[in-house]
Coordinates of C-alpha atoms and ligand atoms in Angstrom, one line a residue:
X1 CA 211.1 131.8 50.0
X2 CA 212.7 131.6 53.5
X3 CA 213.6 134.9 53.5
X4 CA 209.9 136.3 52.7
X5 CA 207.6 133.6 51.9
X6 CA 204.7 136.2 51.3
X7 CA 206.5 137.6 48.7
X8 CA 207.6 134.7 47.4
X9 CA 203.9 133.3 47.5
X10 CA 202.7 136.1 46.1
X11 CA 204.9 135.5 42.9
X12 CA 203.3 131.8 42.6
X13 CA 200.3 133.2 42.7
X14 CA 200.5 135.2 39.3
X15 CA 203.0 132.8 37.7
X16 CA 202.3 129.3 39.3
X17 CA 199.1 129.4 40.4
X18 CA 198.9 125.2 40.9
X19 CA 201.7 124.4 42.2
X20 CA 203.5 121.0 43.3
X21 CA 206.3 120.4 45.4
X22 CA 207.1 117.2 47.7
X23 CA 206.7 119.4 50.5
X24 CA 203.0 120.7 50.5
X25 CA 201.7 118.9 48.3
X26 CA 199.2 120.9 45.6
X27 CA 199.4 124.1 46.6
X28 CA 196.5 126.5 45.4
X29 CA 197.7 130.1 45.3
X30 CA 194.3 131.8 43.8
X31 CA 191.4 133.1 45.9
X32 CA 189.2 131.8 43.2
X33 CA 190.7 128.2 43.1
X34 CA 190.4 128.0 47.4
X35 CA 186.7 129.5 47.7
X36 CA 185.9 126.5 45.0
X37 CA 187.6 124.0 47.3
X38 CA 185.9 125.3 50.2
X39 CA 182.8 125.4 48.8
X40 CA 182.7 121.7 47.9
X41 CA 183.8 119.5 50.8
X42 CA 182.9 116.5 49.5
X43 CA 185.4 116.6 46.7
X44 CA 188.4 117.9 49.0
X45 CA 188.2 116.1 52.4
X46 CA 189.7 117.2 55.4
X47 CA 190.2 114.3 57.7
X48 CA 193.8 113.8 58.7
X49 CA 196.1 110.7 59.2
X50 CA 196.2 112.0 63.3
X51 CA 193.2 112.8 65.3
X52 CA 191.4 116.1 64.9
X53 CA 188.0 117.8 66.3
X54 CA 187.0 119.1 64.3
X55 CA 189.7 120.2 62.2
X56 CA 190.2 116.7 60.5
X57 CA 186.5 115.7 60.5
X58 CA 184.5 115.5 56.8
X59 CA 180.4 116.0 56.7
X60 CA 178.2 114.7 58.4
X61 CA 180.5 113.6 61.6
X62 CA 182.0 117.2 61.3
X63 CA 178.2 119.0 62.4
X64 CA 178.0 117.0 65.6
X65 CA 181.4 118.3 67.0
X66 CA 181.3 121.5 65.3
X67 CA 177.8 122.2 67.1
X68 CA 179.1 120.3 70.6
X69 CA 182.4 123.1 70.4
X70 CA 180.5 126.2 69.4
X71 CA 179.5 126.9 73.0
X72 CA 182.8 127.4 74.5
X73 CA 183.6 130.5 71.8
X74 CA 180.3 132.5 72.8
X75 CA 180.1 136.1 73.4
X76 CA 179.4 135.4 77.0
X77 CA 182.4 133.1 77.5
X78 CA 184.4 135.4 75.9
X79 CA 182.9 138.4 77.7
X80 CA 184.4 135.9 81.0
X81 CA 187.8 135.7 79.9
X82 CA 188.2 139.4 79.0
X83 CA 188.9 140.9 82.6
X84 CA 191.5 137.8 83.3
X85 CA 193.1 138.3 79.7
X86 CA 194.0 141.9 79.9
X87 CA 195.5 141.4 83.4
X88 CA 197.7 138.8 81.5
X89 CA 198.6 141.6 78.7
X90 CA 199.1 144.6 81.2
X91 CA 201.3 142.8 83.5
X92 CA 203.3 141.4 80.8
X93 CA 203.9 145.1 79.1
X94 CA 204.9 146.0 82.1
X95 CA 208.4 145.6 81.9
X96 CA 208.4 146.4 78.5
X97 CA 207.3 149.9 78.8
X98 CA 209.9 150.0 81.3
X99 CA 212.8 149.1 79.5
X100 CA 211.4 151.6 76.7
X101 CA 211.4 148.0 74.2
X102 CA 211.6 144.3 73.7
X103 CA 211.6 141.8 71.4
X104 CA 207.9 140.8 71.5
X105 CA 207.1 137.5 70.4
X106 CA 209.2 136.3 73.1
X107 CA 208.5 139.0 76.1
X108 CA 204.5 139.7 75.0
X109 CA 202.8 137.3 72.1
X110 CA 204.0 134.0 72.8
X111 CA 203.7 134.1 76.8
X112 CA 200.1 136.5 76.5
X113 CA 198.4 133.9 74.4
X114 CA 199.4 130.4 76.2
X115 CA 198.1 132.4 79.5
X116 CA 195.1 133.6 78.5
X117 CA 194.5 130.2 77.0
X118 CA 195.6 128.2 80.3
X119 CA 193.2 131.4 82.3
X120 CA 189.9 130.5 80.5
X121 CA 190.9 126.3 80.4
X122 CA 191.5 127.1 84.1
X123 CA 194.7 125.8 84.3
X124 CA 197.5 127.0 86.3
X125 CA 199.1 129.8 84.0
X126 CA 202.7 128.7 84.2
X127 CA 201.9 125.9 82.1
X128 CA 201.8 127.9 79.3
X129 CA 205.7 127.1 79.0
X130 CA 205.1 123.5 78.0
X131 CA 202.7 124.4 75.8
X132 CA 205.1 127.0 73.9
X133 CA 207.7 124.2 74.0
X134 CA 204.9 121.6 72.3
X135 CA 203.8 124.1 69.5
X136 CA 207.3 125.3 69.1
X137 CA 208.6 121.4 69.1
X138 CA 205.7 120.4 66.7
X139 CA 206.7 122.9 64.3
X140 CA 210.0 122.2 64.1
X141 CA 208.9 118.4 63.3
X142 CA 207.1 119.1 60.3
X143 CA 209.5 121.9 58.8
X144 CA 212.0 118.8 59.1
X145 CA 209.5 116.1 58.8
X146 CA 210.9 114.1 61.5
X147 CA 207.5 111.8 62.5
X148 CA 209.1 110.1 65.3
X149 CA 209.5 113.6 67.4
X150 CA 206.3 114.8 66.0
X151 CA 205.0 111.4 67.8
X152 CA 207.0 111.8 71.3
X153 CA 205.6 115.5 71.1
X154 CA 201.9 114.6 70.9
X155 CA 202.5 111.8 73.4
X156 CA 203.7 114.8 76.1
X157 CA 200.9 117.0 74.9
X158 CA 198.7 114.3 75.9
X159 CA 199.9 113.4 79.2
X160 CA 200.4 117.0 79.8
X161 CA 196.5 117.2 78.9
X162 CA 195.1 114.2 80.8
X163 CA 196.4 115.1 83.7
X164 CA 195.1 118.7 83.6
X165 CA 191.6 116.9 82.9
X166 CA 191.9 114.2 86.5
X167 CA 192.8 117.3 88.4
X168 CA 189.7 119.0 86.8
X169 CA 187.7 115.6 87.3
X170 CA 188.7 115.5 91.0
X171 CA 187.9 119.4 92.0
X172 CA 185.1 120.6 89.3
X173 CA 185.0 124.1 89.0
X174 CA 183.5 126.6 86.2
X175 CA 186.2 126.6 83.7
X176 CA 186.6 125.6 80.1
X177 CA 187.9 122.4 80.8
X178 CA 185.2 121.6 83.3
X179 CA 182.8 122.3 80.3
X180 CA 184.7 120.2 77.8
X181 CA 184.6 117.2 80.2
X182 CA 180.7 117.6 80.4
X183 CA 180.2 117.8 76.2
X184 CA 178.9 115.7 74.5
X185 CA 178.5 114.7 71.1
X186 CA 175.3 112.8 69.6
X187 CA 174.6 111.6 73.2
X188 CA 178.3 110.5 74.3
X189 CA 180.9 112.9 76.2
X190 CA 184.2 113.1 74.6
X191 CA 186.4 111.3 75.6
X192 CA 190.1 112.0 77.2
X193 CA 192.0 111.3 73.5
X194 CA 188.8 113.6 72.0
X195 CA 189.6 116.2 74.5
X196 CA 193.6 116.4 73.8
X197 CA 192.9 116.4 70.2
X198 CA 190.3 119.1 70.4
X199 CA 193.1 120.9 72.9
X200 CA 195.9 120.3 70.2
X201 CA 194.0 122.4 67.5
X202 CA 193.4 125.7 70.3
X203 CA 197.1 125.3 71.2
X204 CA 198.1 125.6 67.6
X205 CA 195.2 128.2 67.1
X206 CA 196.7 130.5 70.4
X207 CA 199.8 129.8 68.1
X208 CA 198.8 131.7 64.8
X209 CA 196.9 134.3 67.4
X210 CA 200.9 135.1 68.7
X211 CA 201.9 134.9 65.4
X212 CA 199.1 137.9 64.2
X213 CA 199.6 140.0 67.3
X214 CA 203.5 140.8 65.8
X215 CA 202.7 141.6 62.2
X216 CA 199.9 143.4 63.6
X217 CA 202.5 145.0 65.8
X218 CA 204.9 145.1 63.0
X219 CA 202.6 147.0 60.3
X220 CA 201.4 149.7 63.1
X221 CA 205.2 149.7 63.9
X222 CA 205.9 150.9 60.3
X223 CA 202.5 153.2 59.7
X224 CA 202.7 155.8 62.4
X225 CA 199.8 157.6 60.7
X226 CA 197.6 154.6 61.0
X227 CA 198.9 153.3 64.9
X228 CA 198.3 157.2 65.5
X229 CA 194.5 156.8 64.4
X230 CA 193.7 153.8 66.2
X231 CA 195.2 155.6 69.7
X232 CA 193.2 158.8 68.9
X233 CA 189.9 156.0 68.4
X234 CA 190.4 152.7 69.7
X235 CA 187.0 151.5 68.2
X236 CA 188.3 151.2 64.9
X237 CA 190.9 148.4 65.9
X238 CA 188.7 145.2 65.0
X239 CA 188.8 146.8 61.4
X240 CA 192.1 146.9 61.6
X241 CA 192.9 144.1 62.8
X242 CA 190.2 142.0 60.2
X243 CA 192.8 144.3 57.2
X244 CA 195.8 144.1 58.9
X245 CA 196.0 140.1 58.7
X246 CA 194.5 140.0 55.5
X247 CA 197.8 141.9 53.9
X248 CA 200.1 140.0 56.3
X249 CA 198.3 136.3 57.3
X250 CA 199.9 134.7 60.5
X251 CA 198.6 131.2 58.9
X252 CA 199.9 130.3 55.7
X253 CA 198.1 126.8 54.4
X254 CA 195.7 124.3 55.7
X255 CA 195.4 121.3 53.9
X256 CA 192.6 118.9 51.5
X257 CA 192.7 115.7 50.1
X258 CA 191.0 114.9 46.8
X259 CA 188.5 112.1 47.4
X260 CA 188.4 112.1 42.9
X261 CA 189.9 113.2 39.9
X262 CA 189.7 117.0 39.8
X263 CA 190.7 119.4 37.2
X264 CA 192.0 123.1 39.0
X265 CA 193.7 126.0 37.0
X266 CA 194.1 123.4 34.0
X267 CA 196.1 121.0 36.1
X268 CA 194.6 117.8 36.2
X269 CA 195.2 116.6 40.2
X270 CA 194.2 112.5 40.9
X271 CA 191.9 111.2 43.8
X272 CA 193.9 111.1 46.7
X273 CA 196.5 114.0 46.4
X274 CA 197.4 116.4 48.8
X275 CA 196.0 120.2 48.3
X276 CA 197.6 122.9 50.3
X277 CA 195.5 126.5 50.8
X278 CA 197.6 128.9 51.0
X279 CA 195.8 131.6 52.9
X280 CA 198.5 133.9 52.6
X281 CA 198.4 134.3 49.0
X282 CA 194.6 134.2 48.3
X283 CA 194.3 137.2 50.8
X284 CA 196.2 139.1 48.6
X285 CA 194.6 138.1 45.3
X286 CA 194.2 141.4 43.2
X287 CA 191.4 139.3 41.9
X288 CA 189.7 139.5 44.7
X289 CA 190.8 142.6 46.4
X290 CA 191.0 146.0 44.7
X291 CA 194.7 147.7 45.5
X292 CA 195.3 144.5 47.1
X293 CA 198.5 144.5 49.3
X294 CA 196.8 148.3 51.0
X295 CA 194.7 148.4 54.1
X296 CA 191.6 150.1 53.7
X297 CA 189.6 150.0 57.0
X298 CA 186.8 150.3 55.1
X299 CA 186.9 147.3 52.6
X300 CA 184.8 144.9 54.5
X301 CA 185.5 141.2 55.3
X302 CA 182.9 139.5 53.1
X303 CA 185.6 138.3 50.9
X304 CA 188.4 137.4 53.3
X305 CA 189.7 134.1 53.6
X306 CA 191.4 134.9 56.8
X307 CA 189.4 132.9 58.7
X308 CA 188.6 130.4 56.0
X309 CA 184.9 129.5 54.8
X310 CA 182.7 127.0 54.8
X311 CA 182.1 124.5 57.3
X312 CA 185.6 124.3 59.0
X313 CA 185.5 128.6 59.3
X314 CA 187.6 129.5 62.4
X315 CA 186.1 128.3 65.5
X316 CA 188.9 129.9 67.6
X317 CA 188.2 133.0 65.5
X318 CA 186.3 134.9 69.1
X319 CA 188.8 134.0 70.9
X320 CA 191.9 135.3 68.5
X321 CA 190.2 138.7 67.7
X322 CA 189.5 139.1 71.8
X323 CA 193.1 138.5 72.2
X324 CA 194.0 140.7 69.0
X325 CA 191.9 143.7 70.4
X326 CA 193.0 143.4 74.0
X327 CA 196.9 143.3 73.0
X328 CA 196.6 146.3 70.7
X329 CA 194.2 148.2 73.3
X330 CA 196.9 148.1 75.8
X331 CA 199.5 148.9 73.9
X332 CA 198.5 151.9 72.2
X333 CA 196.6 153.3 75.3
X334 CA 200.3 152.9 77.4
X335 CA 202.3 154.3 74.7
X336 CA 202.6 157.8 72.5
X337 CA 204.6 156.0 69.7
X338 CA 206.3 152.4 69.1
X339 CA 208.6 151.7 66.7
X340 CA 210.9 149.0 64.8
X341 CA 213.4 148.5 67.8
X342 CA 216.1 146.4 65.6
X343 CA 215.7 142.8 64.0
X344 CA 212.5 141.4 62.5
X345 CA 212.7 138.1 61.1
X346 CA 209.5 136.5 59.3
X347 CA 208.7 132.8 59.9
X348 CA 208.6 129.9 57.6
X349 CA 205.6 127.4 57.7
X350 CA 204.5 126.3 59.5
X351 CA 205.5 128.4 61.7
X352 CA 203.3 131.3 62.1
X353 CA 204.1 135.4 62.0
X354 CA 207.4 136.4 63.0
X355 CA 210.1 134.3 64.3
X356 CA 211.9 137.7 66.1
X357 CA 210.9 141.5 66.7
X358 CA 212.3 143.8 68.4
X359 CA 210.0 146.4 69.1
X360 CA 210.6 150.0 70.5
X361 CA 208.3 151.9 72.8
X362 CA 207.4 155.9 74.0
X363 CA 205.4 155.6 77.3
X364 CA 202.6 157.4 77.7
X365 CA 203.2 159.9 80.4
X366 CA 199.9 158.7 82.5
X367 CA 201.9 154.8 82.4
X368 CA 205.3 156.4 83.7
X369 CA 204.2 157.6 86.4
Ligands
HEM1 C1 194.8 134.8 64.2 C2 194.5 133.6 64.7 C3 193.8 132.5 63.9 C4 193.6 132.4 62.5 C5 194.1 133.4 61.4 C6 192.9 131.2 62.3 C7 192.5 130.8 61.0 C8 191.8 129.6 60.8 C9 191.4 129.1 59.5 C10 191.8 129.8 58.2 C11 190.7 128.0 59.7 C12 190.1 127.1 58.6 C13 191.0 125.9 58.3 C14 190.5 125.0 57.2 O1 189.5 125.4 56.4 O2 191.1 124.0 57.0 C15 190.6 127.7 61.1 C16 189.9 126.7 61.7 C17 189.9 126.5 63.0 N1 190.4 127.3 64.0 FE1 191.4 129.0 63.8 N2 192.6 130.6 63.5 C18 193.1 131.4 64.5 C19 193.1 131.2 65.9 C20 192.4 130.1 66.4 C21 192.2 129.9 67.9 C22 192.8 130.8 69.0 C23 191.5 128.8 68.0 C24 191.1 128.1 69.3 C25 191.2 128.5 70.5 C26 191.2 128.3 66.7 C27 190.4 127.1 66.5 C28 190.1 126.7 65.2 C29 189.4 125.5 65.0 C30 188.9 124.5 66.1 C31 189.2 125.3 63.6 C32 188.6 124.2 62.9 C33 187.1 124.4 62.7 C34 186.3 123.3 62.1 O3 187.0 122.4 61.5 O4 185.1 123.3 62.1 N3 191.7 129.1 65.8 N4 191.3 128.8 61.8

């Protein structure tokens, strides 16, 4: 499993389908058994021990901050932030199309992702080091379940928050944060702990988005044929992108709690327990998906779970497949071929993606010069 939990998952998932371990929990491994949980959110609540909007929120507060959010992931805002986010990815491949390589979580995913999300919250990009420190702290936590730093971590992430918010109080400008200080939800604004905990889920979010530009990176990395068709036509890269993730999922699990007895896979499972999702093997279901572990541009995304469903369906999901797009735009536009450059180590949850990739890169001729 800590070699290649996908592989590992994917074994579950025809021999173990309901699974329990200390660790997660339940863990649901079937398309079939997640779409039922999804579908029925009564049964399998959401809401979490720590504070989160709208993540950890059941029916009916959920529809209040769900509909307060939605504006901030329009096709206007996100038309905004495009210009400023591919000025983040160009100058950040930059020196890699110089140095013909690099290992691209570190010099490209991580950093592009924590910019473009301090850009559009208008906040000063360099910041996007203490956010990678938070979500690469808060991980760490939960792999080792150590609460107390998973508690001093959400206390800086706060702080570090709050006083992005009185700077943004003081001189109001049109950025996302300006707009988040001005929402409000069934007549009240949100207050400074609802702000940082609706922060704390598009950190994590930007997160899984780092995580699926490398596999995305990786799989084009290892199917010349395919990177070589989305150069030649760039407007079949959402496609790819959409079948891309749903072989290789940056985000392994979310989590339910049973509010009753249920009965899943012939497992009986008592009010209160812990379900995992695990994205990353329903994706791959050959229940679900015809020659499932293939990407076929043409499948369609109806039955995807790469997102999720239901009434907690990505919110962030704009925003990821602007970043997505923009990231492999640039990249295959400044380069002839890439390639596998050396090591490529695959994360563990909850980490997300690839923990190290080192990629290697042809220039375009038009970018050399
Ligand atoms: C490739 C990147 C991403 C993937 C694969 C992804 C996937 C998901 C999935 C599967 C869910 C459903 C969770 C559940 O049912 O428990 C979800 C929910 C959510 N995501 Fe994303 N996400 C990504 C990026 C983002 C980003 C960048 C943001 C914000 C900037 C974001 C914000 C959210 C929020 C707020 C929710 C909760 C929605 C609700 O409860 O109503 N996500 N995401």
């Amino acid at each position: 499993m800590l070699v290649d939990q996908r592989q590992a998952y994917d074994r579950m998932r025809e021999t173990c389908p309901v699974a329990h371990s200390e660790f997660m929990g339940w863990s649901l491994f079937r398309h079939g058994d997640i779409v039922r949980v999804l579908e029925d959110p009564a049964t399998y609540s959401s809401a979490s021990r720590h504070p989160a909007i709208p993540s950890g929120i059941d029916p009916p507060a959920h529809a209040g901050f769900r509909t307060a959010l939605a504006p901030h992931f329009t096709e206007a805002v996100m038309a905004a932030l495009e210009p400023r986010s591919r000025r983040i990815a160009v100058e950040l491949m930059e020196p890699i199309l110089r140095d013909g390589g690099a290992e691209m979580m570190e010099a490209f995913a991580t950093p592009f992702t924590l910019r473009t999300l301090c850009a559009s919250l208008g906040w000063r990009e360099e910041q996007w080091e203490c956010l990678g420190g938070w979500t690469h702290g808060n991980q760490q936590a939960a792999f080792s379940r150590d609460p107390a730093a998973g508690r001093a971590l959400a206390k800086l992430l706060s702080e570090h928050v709050k006083a992005n918010l009185d700077e943004h109080r003081s001189s109001p400008s049109d950025d996302v944060t300006c707009a988040l200080l001005a929402t409000s939800v069934d007549g009240a604004l949100l207050d400074d702990d609802q702000i940082v905990s609706v922060l704390r889920n598009w950190v994590a979010g930007e997160g899984t988005v780092a995580g699926g530009i490398s596999l995305l990176v990786l799989y084009l990395a290892q199917h010349a044929e395919l990177q070589k068709a989305l150069r030649d036509d760039p407007s079949l890269i959402p496609a790819a992108v959409e079948e891309i993730l749903r072989v290789d999922d940056p985000l392994v699990a979310n989590r339910r709690t049973t509010t009753r007895e249920v009965e899943i896979g012939g497992r009986t499972i008592p009010a209160g327990a812990s379900l995992s999702l695990m994205w990353i093997a329903a994706n791959r279901d050959p229940r679900a998906f015809e020659s499932a572990d293939e990407v076929h541009l043409d499948r369609g995304t109806d039955d995807g779970l790469v997102w999720g469903r239901g009434i907690h369906l990505c919110l962030g999901a704009p925003m990821a497949r602007l970043e997505m797009r923009i990231a492999l735009e640039e990249l295959l536009s400044r380069t002839t071929t890439f390639s596998v450059g050396g090591e490529v180590r695959r994360s563990v949850y909850p980490s997300d993606g690839l923990a190290a990739f080192r990629l290697s890169v042809e220039p375009s001729r038009m970018t050399a010069t």
